[in-house]
């Protein structure tokens, strides 16, 4: 009995790792079209999931595979095919978010559905054909149907509904609630020893930071070992790697900086003439 349980737990662990691998690889492909500059100022990018999208228009294809990016103020669908536009659904325009059984959706009966159906109804949404071009705003009631792959709707829909409730709050209250949600989700992204380049590396320091780029803030975790510095984002902001890493001897100079009038910034200058700016939760964390 125990041997059987061990095999079962091993298979489940292998299956979960495989799902994580598929999500990462798919996100890297779709991430080439998605950029954080598509989001509103100070918007937080939380997570993404592989989905099948079911357009209800008569001229639309049966399904479009892609990913949905769950953000603090919007849901962004990034199709796999470059001919289909990116769809940005702002939470402030969303009226309902729910899940449905296949029997409830007669219009989708002829489609092959592999996962749970998420229904999002909104009074307005934007189409993005090119990140460098103006968005096309569609101001009419629209219902979107997404089939979640590799994840249950029980994990996704309550989170979407929570963000939708937050969108109705005043600006200061919304900022506070999103900060609390982000702080709670930090525990979902522990730094794994598999990220170390060297088998003999050991963690010497671990702190939560934000990487600051033009118009973009990327939350993550900074980890220092004996020989390297690592930055692990809390989302798939980087499509090329799970973590960024630098050898400590490649850092030419480190300068303490202020950020928003607070002494919480740190700028690193590298030997290859690149520089990186990080913001810490407090001055003590930085020092």
PDB file of C-alpha atoms in Angstrom:
ATOM      1  CA  UNK A   1       0.000   0.000   0.000  1.00  0.00           C
ATOM      2  CA  UNK A   2       2.762   2.438   0.917  1.00  0.00           C
ATOM      3  CA  UNK A   3       4.649   1.639  -2.268  1.00  0.00           C
ATOM      4  CA  UNK A   4       1.539   2.371  -4.296  1.00  0.00           C
ATOM      5  CA  UNK A   5       1.050   5.664  -2.467  1.00  0.00           C
ATOM      6  CA  UNK A   6       4.648   6.616  -3.210  1.00  0.00           C
ATOM      7  CA  UNK A   7       4.212   5.915  -6.910  1.00  0.00           C
ATOM      8  CA  UNK A   8       0.984   7.898  -6.948  1.00  0.00           C
ATOM      9  CA  UNK A   9       2.557  10.921  -5.283  1.00  0.00           C
ATOM     10  CA  UNK A  10       5.513  10.711  -7.677  1.00  0.00           C
ATOM     11  CA  UNK A  11       3.177  10.663 -10.695  1.00  0.00           C
ATOM     12  CA  UNK A  12       1.241  13.652  -9.310  1.00  0.00           C
ATOM     13  CA  UNK A  13       4.471  15.570  -8.699  1.00  0.00           C
ATOM     14  CA  UNK A  14       5.706  14.762 -12.219  1.00  0.00           C
ATOM     15  CA  UNK A  15       2.345  15.823 -13.701  1.00  0.00           C
ATOM     16  CA  UNK A  16       2.419  19.145 -11.829  1.00  0.00           C
ATOM     17  CA  UNK A  17       5.986  19.813 -12.996  1.00  0.00           C
ATOM     18  CA  UNK A  18       4.931  19.019 -16.587  1.00  0.00           C
ATOM     19  CA  UNK A  19       1.990  21.428 -16.365  1.00  0.00           C
ATOM     20  CA  UNK A  20       4.302  24.113 -14.996  1.00  0.00           C
ATOM     21  CA  UNK A  21       6.723  23.482 -17.873  1.00  0.00           C
ATOM     22  CA  UNK A  22       3.939  23.791 -20.479  1.00  0.00           C
ATOM     23  CA  UNK A  23       2.690  27.033 -18.914  1.00  0.00           C
ATOM     24  CA  UNK A  24       6.192  28.490 -18.904  1.00  0.00           C
ATOM     25  CA  UNK A  25       6.983  27.550 -22.505  1.00  0.00           C
ATOM     26  CA  UNK A  26       3.611  28.793 -23.773  1.00  0.00           C
ATOM     27  CA  UNK A  27       3.980  32.026 -21.821  1.00  0.00           C
ATOM     28  CA  UNK A  28       7.361  32.645 -23.449  1.00  0.00           C
ATOM     29  CA  UNK A  29       5.788  32.377 -26.900  1.00  0.00           C
ATOM     30  CA  UNK A  30       2.822  34.641 -26.123  1.00  0.00           C
ATOM     31  CA  UNK A  31       5.039  36.896 -24.027  1.00  0.00           C
ATOM     32  CA  UNK A  32       6.796  38.024 -27.184  1.00  0.00           C
ATOM     33  CA  UNK A  33       3.621  39.978 -28.061  1.00  0.00           C
ATOM     34  CA  UNK A  34       2.665  41.068 -24.569  1.00  0.00           C
ATOM     35  CA  UNK A  35       4.439  43.934 -22.863  1.00  0.00           C
ATOM     36  CA  UNK A  36       3.873  45.510 -19.476  1.00  0.00           C
ATOM     37  CA  UNK A  37       3.518  48.877 -21.218  1.00  0.00           C
ATOM     38  CA  UNK A  38       0.053  47.714 -22.305  1.00  0.00           C
ATOM     39  CA  UNK A  39      -1.093  48.005 -18.705  1.00  0.00           C
ATOM     40  CA  UNK A  40      -2.319  51.090 -16.862  1.00  0.00           C
ATOM     41  CA  UNK A  41       0.089  53.115 -14.688  1.00  0.00           C
ATOM     42  CA  UNK A  42       0.921  51.294 -11.426  1.00  0.00           C
ATOM     43  CA  UNK A  43      -0.962  48.191 -12.587  1.00  0.00           C
ATOM     44  CA  UNK A  44       0.240  44.910 -11.092  1.00  0.00           C
ATOM     45  CA  UNK A  45       0.681  41.821 -13.290  1.00  0.00           C
ATOM     46  CA  UNK A  46      -0.116  38.757 -11.163  1.00  0.00           C
ATOM     47  CA  UNK A  47      -0.296  35.569 -13.201  1.00  0.00           C
ATOM     48  CA  UNK A  48      -1.176  33.953 -16.516  1.00  0.00           C
ATOM     49  CA  UNK A  49      -2.962  30.790 -17.661  1.00  0.00           C
ATOM     50  CA  UNK A  50      -3.197  28.869 -20.927  1.00  0.00           C
ATOM     51  CA  UNK A  51      -6.719  29.010 -22.362  1.00  0.00           C
ATOM     52  CA  UNK A  52      -8.848  28.373 -25.435  1.00  0.00           C
ATOM     53  CA  UNK A  53     -10.907  31.411 -26.422  1.00  0.00           C
ATOM     54  CA  UNK A  54     -14.331  30.906 -28.035  1.00  0.00           C
ATOM     55  CA  UNK A  55     -15.333  33.926 -30.140  1.00  0.00           C
ATOM     56  CA  UNK A  56     -19.112  34.081 -30.584  1.00  0.00           C
ATOM     57  CA  UNK A  57     -19.064  36.141 -33.793  1.00  0.00           C
ATOM     58  CA  UNK A  58     -20.256  34.311 -36.953  1.00  0.00           C
ATOM     59  CA  UNK A  59     -17.013  35.098 -38.824  1.00  0.00           C
ATOM     60  CA  UNK A  60     -14.774  33.980 -35.956  1.00  0.00           C
ATOM     61  CA  UNK A  61     -12.837  30.681 -35.904  1.00  0.00           C
ATOM     62  CA  UNK A  62     -14.020  27.983 -33.519  1.00  0.00           C
ATOM     63  CA  UNK A  63     -11.225  28.423 -31.007  1.00  0.00           C
ATOM     64  CA  UNK A  64      -8.164  30.576 -30.531  1.00  0.00           C
ATOM     65  CA  UNK A  65      -5.443  29.276 -28.246  1.00  0.00           C
ATOM     66  CA  UNK A  66      -3.592  31.761 -26.066  1.00  0.00           C
ATOM     67  CA  UNK A  67      -2.980  32.955 -22.512  1.00  0.00           C
ATOM     68  CA  UNK A  68      -4.889  35.250 -20.201  1.00  0.00           C
ATOM     69  CA  UNK A  69      -2.818  37.665 -18.134  1.00  0.00           C
ATOM     70  CA  UNK A  70      -4.486  38.435 -14.809  1.00  0.00           C
ATOM     71  CA  UNK A  71      -3.600  41.949 -13.690  1.00  0.00           C
ATOM     72  CA  UNK A  72      -4.817  44.224 -10.905  1.00  0.00           C
ATOM     73  CA  UNK A  73      -6.937  46.400 -13.217  1.00  0.00           C
ATOM     74  CA  UNK A  74      -7.536  44.208 -16.258  1.00  0.00           C
ATOM     75  CA  UNK A  75      -7.580  40.790 -17.906  1.00  0.00           C
ATOM     76  CA  UNK A  76      -5.495  40.573 -21.073  1.00  0.00           C
ATOM     77  CA  UNK A  77      -5.933  37.762 -23.605  1.00  0.00           C
ATOM     78  CA  UNK A  78      -2.854  37.177 -25.772  1.00  0.00           C
ATOM     79  CA  UNK A  79      -3.582  34.907 -28.765  1.00  0.00           C
ATOM     80  CA  UNK A  80      -0.979  32.479 -29.991  1.00  0.00           C
ATOM     81  CA  UNK A  81      -1.561  33.561 -33.594  1.00  0.00           C
ATOM     82  CA  UNK A  82      -0.139  36.967 -34.482  1.00  0.00           C
ATOM     83  CA  UNK A  83      -3.058  37.681 -36.841  1.00  0.00           C
ATOM     84  CA  UNK A  84      -5.522  37.830 -33.944  1.00  0.00           C
ATOM     85  CA  UNK A  85      -5.524  41.016 -31.847  1.00  0.00           C
ATOM     86  CA  UNK A  86      -4.761  41.094 -28.141  1.00  0.00           C
ATOM     87  CA  UNK A  87      -7.899  41.718 -26.070  1.00  0.00           C
ATOM     88  CA  UNK A  88      -7.691  43.898 -22.975  1.00  0.00           C
ATOM     89  CA  UNK A  89     -10.698  43.785 -20.628  1.00  0.00           C
ATOM     90  CA  UNK A  90     -10.617  46.494 -17.945  1.00  0.00           C
ATOM     91  CA  UNK A  91     -12.050  45.352 -14.620  1.00  0.00           C
ATOM     92  CA  UNK A  92     -13.929  48.641 -14.146  1.00  0.00           C
ATOM     93  CA  UNK A  93     -16.122  47.759 -17.161  1.00  0.00           C
ATOM     94  CA  UNK A  94     -16.726  44.127 -16.172  1.00  0.00           C
ATOM     95  CA  UNK A  95     -20.274  43.355 -15.026  1.00  0.00           C
ATOM     96  CA  UNK A  96     -20.094  39.598 -14.338  1.00  0.00           C
ATOM     97  CA  UNK A  97     -17.446  36.898 -13.938  1.00  0.00           C
ATOM     98  CA  UNK A  98     -18.611  33.293 -13.549  1.00  0.00           C
ATOM     99  CA  UNK A  99     -18.075  29.733 -14.712  1.00  0.00           C
ATOM    100  CA  UNK A 100     -20.441  27.572 -16.762  1.00  0.00           C
ATOM    101  CA  UNK A 101     -20.998  23.934 -17.575  1.00  0.00           C
ATOM    102  CA  UNK A 102     -20.982  22.976 -21.234  1.00  0.00           C
ATOM    103  CA  UNK A 103     -24.716  22.196 -21.114  1.00  0.00           C
ATOM    104  CA  UNK A 104     -25.413  25.819 -20.208  1.00  0.00           C
ATOM    105  CA  UNK A 105     -23.728  27.145 -23.357  1.00  0.00           C
ATOM    106  CA  UNK A 106     -25.607  25.838 -26.383  1.00  0.00           C
ATOM    107  CA  UNK A 107     -23.613  28.029 -28.750  1.00  0.00           C
ATOM    108  CA  UNK A 108     -20.397  26.249 -27.731  1.00  0.00           C
ATOM    109  CA  UNK A 109     -21.645  22.665 -27.917  1.00  0.00           C
ATOM    110  CA  UNK A 110     -19.951  21.938 -31.222  1.00  0.00           C
ATOM    111  CA  UNK A 111     -16.552  23.050 -29.994  1.00  0.00           C
ATOM    112  CA  UNK A 112     -13.984  20.815 -28.400  1.00  0.00           C
ATOM    113  CA  UNK A 113     -13.671  22.001 -24.814  1.00  0.00           C
ATOM    114  CA  UNK A 114     -10.830  20.675 -22.683  1.00  0.00           C
ATOM    115  CA  UNK A 115     -11.311  22.655 -19.458  1.00  0.00           C
ATOM    116  CA  UNK A 116     -13.605  24.765 -17.311  1.00  0.00           C
ATOM    117  CA  UNK A 117     -15.418  27.652 -18.978  1.00  0.00           C
ATOM    118  CA  UNK A 118     -14.876  31.160 -17.605  1.00  0.00           C
ATOM    119  CA  UNK A 119     -17.442  33.747 -18.718  1.00  0.00           C
ATOM    120  CA  UNK A 120     -16.589  37.467 -18.544  1.00  0.00           C
ATOM    121  CA  UNK A 121     -19.209  40.052 -19.518  1.00  0.00           C
ATOM    122  CA  UNK A 122     -18.074  43.621 -20.045  1.00  0.00           C
ATOM    123  CA  UNK A 123     -19.514  46.873 -21.376  1.00  0.00           C
ATOM    124  CA  UNK A 124     -16.245  47.858 -23.080  1.00  0.00           C
ATOM    125  CA  UNK A 125     -12.951  46.311 -24.131  1.00  0.00           C
ATOM    126  CA  UNK A 126      -9.884  47.187 -26.193  1.00  0.00           C
ATOM    127  CA  UNK A 127      -8.267  45.480 -29.172  1.00  0.00           C
ATOM    128  CA  UNK A 128      -4.493  45.728 -29.509  1.00  0.00           C
ATOM    129  CA  UNK A 129      -3.050  44.809 -32.893  1.00  0.00           C
ATOM    130  CA  UNK A 130       0.346  46.381 -32.276  1.00  0.00           C
ATOM    131  CA  UNK A 131       1.809  47.465 -28.901  1.00  0.00           C
ATOM    132  CA  UNK A 132       3.106  50.622 -30.580  1.00  0.00           C
ATOM    133  CA  UNK A 133      -0.261  51.609 -32.099  1.00  0.00           C
ATOM    134  CA  UNK A 134      -3.320  53.160 -30.406  1.00  0.00           C
ATOM    135  CA  UNK A 135      -5.779  50.730 -28.825  1.00  0.00           C
ATOM    136  CA  UNK A 136      -9.125  50.219 -30.560  1.00  0.00           C
ATOM    137  CA  UNK A 137     -11.808  50.712 -27.917  1.00  0.00           C
ATOM    138  CA  UNK A 138     -15.009  48.696 -28.443  1.00  0.00           C
ATOM    139  CA  UNK A 139     -17.806  50.305 -26.425  1.00  0.00           C
ATOM    140  CA  UNK A 140     -20.538  47.684 -26.563  1.00  0.00           C
ATOM    141  CA  UNK A 141     -21.640  44.845 -24.259  1.00  0.00           C
ATOM    142  CA  UNK A 142     -19.604  41.722 -24.990  1.00  0.00           C
ATOM    143  CA  UNK A 143     -19.344  38.302 -23.393  1.00  0.00           C
ATOM    144  CA  UNK A 144     -16.071  36.373 -23.566  1.00  0.00           C
ATOM    145  CA  UNK A 145     -15.710  32.635 -22.985  1.00  0.00           C
ATOM    146  CA  UNK A 146     -12.375  31.061 -22.084  1.00  0.00           C
ATOM    147  CA  UNK A 147     -11.666  27.390 -21.469  1.00  0.00           C
ATOM    148  CA  UNK A 148      -9.024  27.003 -18.742  1.00  0.00           C
ATOM    149  CA  UNK A 149      -6.339  24.396 -19.431  1.00  0.00           C
ATOM    150  CA  UNK A 150      -4.213  22.736 -16.740  1.00  0.00           C
ATOM    151  CA  UNK A 151      -5.952  24.635 -13.919  1.00  0.00           C
ATOM    152  CA  UNK A 152      -9.363  24.542 -12.238  1.00  0.00           C
ATOM    153  CA  UNK A 153     -11.789  27.458 -12.319  1.00  0.00           C
ATOM    154  CA  UNK A 154     -11.865  27.253  -8.497  1.00  0.00           C
ATOM    155  CA  UNK A 155      -8.372  28.752  -8.481  1.00  0.00           C
ATOM    156  CA  UNK A 156      -8.937  31.452 -11.086  1.00  0.00           C
ATOM    157  CA  UNK A 157     -12.526  32.733 -10.829  1.00  0.00           C
ATOM    158  CA  UNK A 158     -12.510  33.724  -7.112  1.00  0.00           C
ATOM    159  CA  UNK A 159      -9.311  35.676  -7.716  1.00  0.00           C
ATOM    160  CA  UNK A 160     -10.820  37.445 -10.740  1.00  0.00           C
ATOM    161  CA  UNK A 161     -13.942  38.280  -8.737  1.00  0.00           C
ATOM    162  CA  UNK A 162     -11.808  39.657  -5.902  1.00  0.00           C
ATOM    163  CA  UNK A 163      -9.956  41.944  -8.318  1.00  0.00           C
ATOM    164  CA  UNK A 164     -13.282  42.991  -9.832  1.00  0.00           C
ATOM    165  CA  UNK A 165     -14.595  44.045  -6.407  1.00  0.00           C
ATOM    166  CA  UNK A 166     -11.372  45.954  -5.799  1.00  0.00           C
ATOM    167  CA  UNK A 167     -11.855  47.893  -9.050  1.00  0.00           C
ATOM    168  CA  UNK A 168     -14.989  49.520  -7.612  1.00  0.00           C
ATOM    169  CA  UNK A 169     -13.081  51.043  -4.672  1.00  0.00           C
ATOM    170  CA  UNK A 170     -11.668  54.547  -4.480  1.00  0.00           C
ATOM    171  CA  UNK A 171      -8.109  54.954  -5.703  1.00  0.00           C
ATOM    172  CA  UNK A 172      -6.427  54.870  -2.270  1.00  0.00           C
ATOM    173  CA  UNK A 173      -8.508  51.907  -1.082  1.00  0.00           C
ATOM    174  CA  UNK A 174      -7.863  50.051  -4.331  1.00  0.00           C
ATOM    175  CA  UNK A 175      -4.110  50.591  -3.974  1.00  0.00           C
ATOM    176  CA  UNK A 176      -4.183  49.287  -0.394  1.00  0.00           C
ATOM    177  CA  UNK A 177      -6.192  46.194  -1.303  1.00  0.00           C
ATOM    178  CA  UNK A 178      -3.964  45.333  -4.262  1.00  0.00           C
ATOM    179  CA  UNK A 179      -0.878  45.752  -2.076  1.00  0.00           C
ATOM    180  CA  UNK A 180      -2.366  43.320   0.448  1.00  0.00           C
ATOM    181  CA  UNK A 181      -3.144  40.789  -2.286  1.00  0.00           C
ATOM    182  CA  UNK A 182       0.355  41.125  -3.740  1.00  0.00           C
ATOM    183  CA  UNK A 183       1.937  40.689  -0.301  1.00  0.00           C
ATOM    184  CA  UNK A 184      -0.121  37.541   0.317  1.00  0.00           C
ATOM    185  CA  UNK A 185       0.876  36.013  -3.039  1.00  0.00           C
ATOM    186  CA  UNK A 186       4.597  36.407  -2.407  1.00  0.00           C
ATOM    187  CA  UNK A 187       4.598  33.045  -0.628  1.00  0.00           C
ATOM    188  CA  UNK A 188       3.494  31.383  -3.883  1.00  0.00           C
ATOM    189  CA  UNK A 189       6.904  32.141  -5.417  1.00  0.00           C
ATOM    190  CA  UNK A 190       9.644  30.705  -3.198  1.00  0.00           C
ATOM    191  CA  UNK A 191      13.159  30.651  -4.583  1.00  0.00           C
ATOM    192  CA  UNK A 192      13.973  27.091  -5.655  1.00  0.00           C
ATOM    193  CA  UNK A 193      17.435  25.626  -5.315  1.00  0.00           C
ATOM    194  CA  UNK A 194      17.154  24.423  -8.938  1.00  0.00           C
ATOM    195  CA  UNK A 195      17.687  28.065  -9.965  1.00  0.00           C
ATOM    196  CA  UNK A 196      21.268  27.981  -8.673  1.00  0.00           C
ATOM    197  CA  UNK A 197      23.874  27.642 -11.410  1.00  0.00           C
ATOM    198  CA  UNK A 198      26.283  25.746  -9.184  1.00  0.00           C
ATOM    199  CA  UNK A 199      25.494  22.636  -7.153  1.00  0.00           C
ATOM    200  CA  UNK A 200      27.504  23.998  -4.225  1.00  0.00           C
ATOM    201  CA  UNK A 201      25.840  27.414  -4.082  1.00  0.00           C
ATOM    202  CA  UNK A 202      23.991  28.325  -0.900  1.00  0.00           C
ATOM    203  CA  UNK A 203      21.585  31.155  -0.217  1.00  0.00           C
ATOM    204  CA  UNK A 204      23.235  34.024   1.661  1.00  0.00           C
ATOM    205  CA  UNK A 205      20.399  36.567   1.466  1.00  0.00           C
ATOM    206  CA  UNK A 206      16.764  36.708   0.317  1.00  0.00           C
ATOM    207  CA  UNK A 207      14.682  39.887   0.078  1.00  0.00           C
ATOM    208  CA  UNK A 208      11.608  41.127  -1.815  1.00  0.00           C
ATOM    209  CA  UNK A 209      12.316  43.950  -4.286  1.00  0.00           C
ATOM    210  CA  UNK A 210      10.937  45.668  -7.370  1.00  0.00           C
ATOM    211  CA  UNK A 211      12.962  46.065 -10.542  1.00  0.00           C
ATOM    212  CA  UNK A 212      12.341  49.527 -11.992  1.00  0.00           C
ATOM    213  CA  UNK A 213      12.306  49.965 -15.759  1.00  0.00           C
ATOM    214  CA  UNK A 214      10.924  52.819 -17.881  1.00  0.00           C
ATOM    215  CA  UNK A 215       7.155  52.968 -17.196  1.00  0.00           C
ATOM    216  CA  UNK A 216       7.314  49.490 -15.620  1.00  0.00           C
ATOM    217  CA  UNK A 217       7.797  47.982 -12.154  1.00  0.00           C
ATOM    218  CA  UNK A 218       8.514  44.241 -11.878  1.00  0.00           C
ATOM    219  CA  UNK A 219       8.053  42.751  -8.390  1.00  0.00           C
ATOM    220  CA  UNK A 220      10.243  39.831  -7.452  1.00  0.00           C
ATOM    221  CA  UNK A 221      12.740  38.272  -5.105  1.00  0.00           C
ATOM    222  CA  UNK A 222      16.461  39.049  -4.918  1.00  0.00           C
ATOM    223  CA  UNK A 223      18.670  36.194  -3.751  1.00  0.00           C
ATOM    224  CA  UNK A 224      22.421  36.330  -3.142  1.00  0.00           C
ATOM    225  CA  UNK A 225      24.712  33.290  -3.053  1.00  0.00           C
ATOM    226  CA  UNK A 226      28.473  33.049  -2.565  1.00  0.00           C
ATOM    227  CA  UNK A 227      29.138  33.783  -6.226  1.00  0.00           C
ATOM    228  CA  UNK A 228      25.975  35.108  -7.897  1.00  0.00           C
ATOM    229  CA  UNK A 229      23.068  37.486  -7.615  1.00  0.00           C
ATOM    230  CA  UNK A 230      19.591  36.305  -8.715  1.00  0.00           C
ATOM    231  CA  UNK A 231      16.340  38.123  -9.437  1.00  0.00           C
ATOM    232  CA  UNK A 232      13.182  35.988  -9.595  1.00  0.00           C
ATOM    233  CA  UNK A 233      10.086  37.882 -10.828  1.00  0.00           C
ATOM    234  CA  UNK A 234       6.717  37.078  -9.273  1.00  0.00           C
ATOM    235  CA  UNK A 235       5.220  36.742 -12.760  1.00  0.00           C
ATOM    236  CA  UNK A 236       6.273  35.846 -16.310  1.00  0.00           C
ATOM    237  CA  UNK A 237       7.511  39.349 -17.063  1.00  0.00           C
ATOM    238  CA  UNK A 238      10.627  37.898 -18.685  1.00  0.00           C
ATOM    239  CA  UNK A 239       9.889  35.493 -21.513  1.00  0.00           C
ATOM    240  CA  UNK A 240      13.522  34.455 -21.899  1.00  0.00           C
ATOM    241  CA  UNK A 241      14.227  33.034 -18.441  1.00  0.00           C
ATOM    242  CA  UNK A 242      12.664  32.141 -15.098  1.00  0.00           C
ATOM    243  CA  UNK A 243      15.260  34.222 -13.248  1.00  0.00           C
ATOM    244  CA  UNK A 244      17.889  36.811 -14.072  1.00  0.00           C
ATOM    245  CA  UNK A 245      21.369  36.053 -12.767  1.00  0.00           C
ATOM    246  CA  UNK A 246      24.704  37.821 -12.578  1.00  0.00           C
ATOM    247  CA  UNK A 247      28.110  36.777 -11.274  1.00  0.00           C
ATOM    248  CA  UNK A 248      29.144  38.964  -8.377  1.00  0.00           C
ATOM    249  CA  UNK A 249      32.464  39.740 -10.041  1.00  0.00           C
ATOM    250  CA  UNK A 250      30.532  41.162 -13.030  1.00  0.00           C
ATOM    251  CA  UNK A 251      29.152  43.972 -10.829  1.00  0.00           C
ATOM    252  CA  UNK A 252      31.347  47.018 -11.330  1.00  0.00           C
ATOM    253  CA  UNK A 253      29.659  49.414  -8.905  1.00  0.00           C
ATOM    254  CA  UNK A 254      26.678  49.593  -6.538  1.00  0.00           C
ATOM    255  CA  UNK A 255      25.171  52.950  -5.549  1.00  0.00           C
ATOM    256  CA  UNK A 256      22.434  53.670  -3.013  1.00  0.00           C
ATOM    257  CA  UNK A 257      19.643  55.751  -4.552  1.00  0.00           C
ATOM    258  CA  UNK A 258      16.477  57.458  -3.355  1.00  0.00           C
ATOM    259  CA  UNK A 259      13.134  56.500  -4.855  1.00  0.00           C
ATOM    260  CA  UNK A 260      10.010  58.643  -4.429  1.00  0.00           C
ATOM    261  CA  UNK A 261      11.895  60.634  -1.760  1.00  0.00           C
ATOM    262  CA  UNK A 262      12.642  57.457   0.221  1.00  0.00           C
ATOM    263  CA  UNK A 263      16.074  55.900   0.746  1.00  0.00           C
ATOM    264  CA  UNK A 264      15.069  52.506  -0.606  1.00  0.00           C
ATOM    265  CA  UNK A 265      16.721  52.376  -4.057  1.00  0.00           C
ATOM    266  CA  UNK A 266      19.821  50.548  -5.238  1.00  0.00           C
ATOM    267  CA  UNK A 267      21.452  50.810  -8.665  1.00  0.00           C
ATOM    268  CA  UNK A 268      23.914  48.252  -9.993  1.00  0.00           C
ATOM    269  CA  UNK A 269      26.386  48.967 -12.789  1.00  0.00           C
ATOM    270  CA  UNK A 270      27.753  45.948 -14.635  1.00  0.00           C
ATOM    271  CA  UNK A 271      30.986  45.327 -16.543  1.00  0.00           C
ATOM    272  CA  UNK A 272      29.022  45.079 -19.795  1.00  0.00           C
ATOM    273  CA  UNK A 273      27.843  48.710 -19.318  1.00  0.00           C
ATOM    274  CA  UNK A 274      24.298  47.674 -18.359  1.00  0.00           C
ATOM    275  CA  UNK A 275      22.659  48.934 -15.193  1.00  0.00           C
ATOM    276  CA  UNK A 276      19.744  47.730 -13.060  1.00  0.00           C
ATOM    277  CA  UNK A 277      17.658  49.661 -10.546  1.00  0.00           C
ATOM    278  CA  UNK A 278      15.953  47.931  -7.602  1.00  0.00           C
ATOM    279  CA  UNK A 279      13.609  49.248  -4.918  1.00  0.00           C
ATOM    280  CA  UNK A 280      13.326  47.608  -1.486  1.00  0.00           C
ATOM    281  CA  UNK A 281      10.489  47.608   1.037  1.00  0.00           C
ATOM    282  CA  UNK A 282      12.566  49.550   3.556  1.00  0.00           C
ATOM    283  CA  UNK A 283      15.959  51.146   4.049  1.00  0.00           C
ATOM    284  CA  UNK A 284      16.938  48.323   6.406  1.00  0.00           C
ATOM    285  CA  UNK A 285      16.237  45.719   3.706  1.00  0.00           C
ATOM    286  CA  UNK A 286      18.387  47.661   1.260  1.00  0.00           C
ATOM    287  CA  UNK A 287      21.320  48.121   3.630  1.00  0.00           C
TER     288      UNK A 287
END
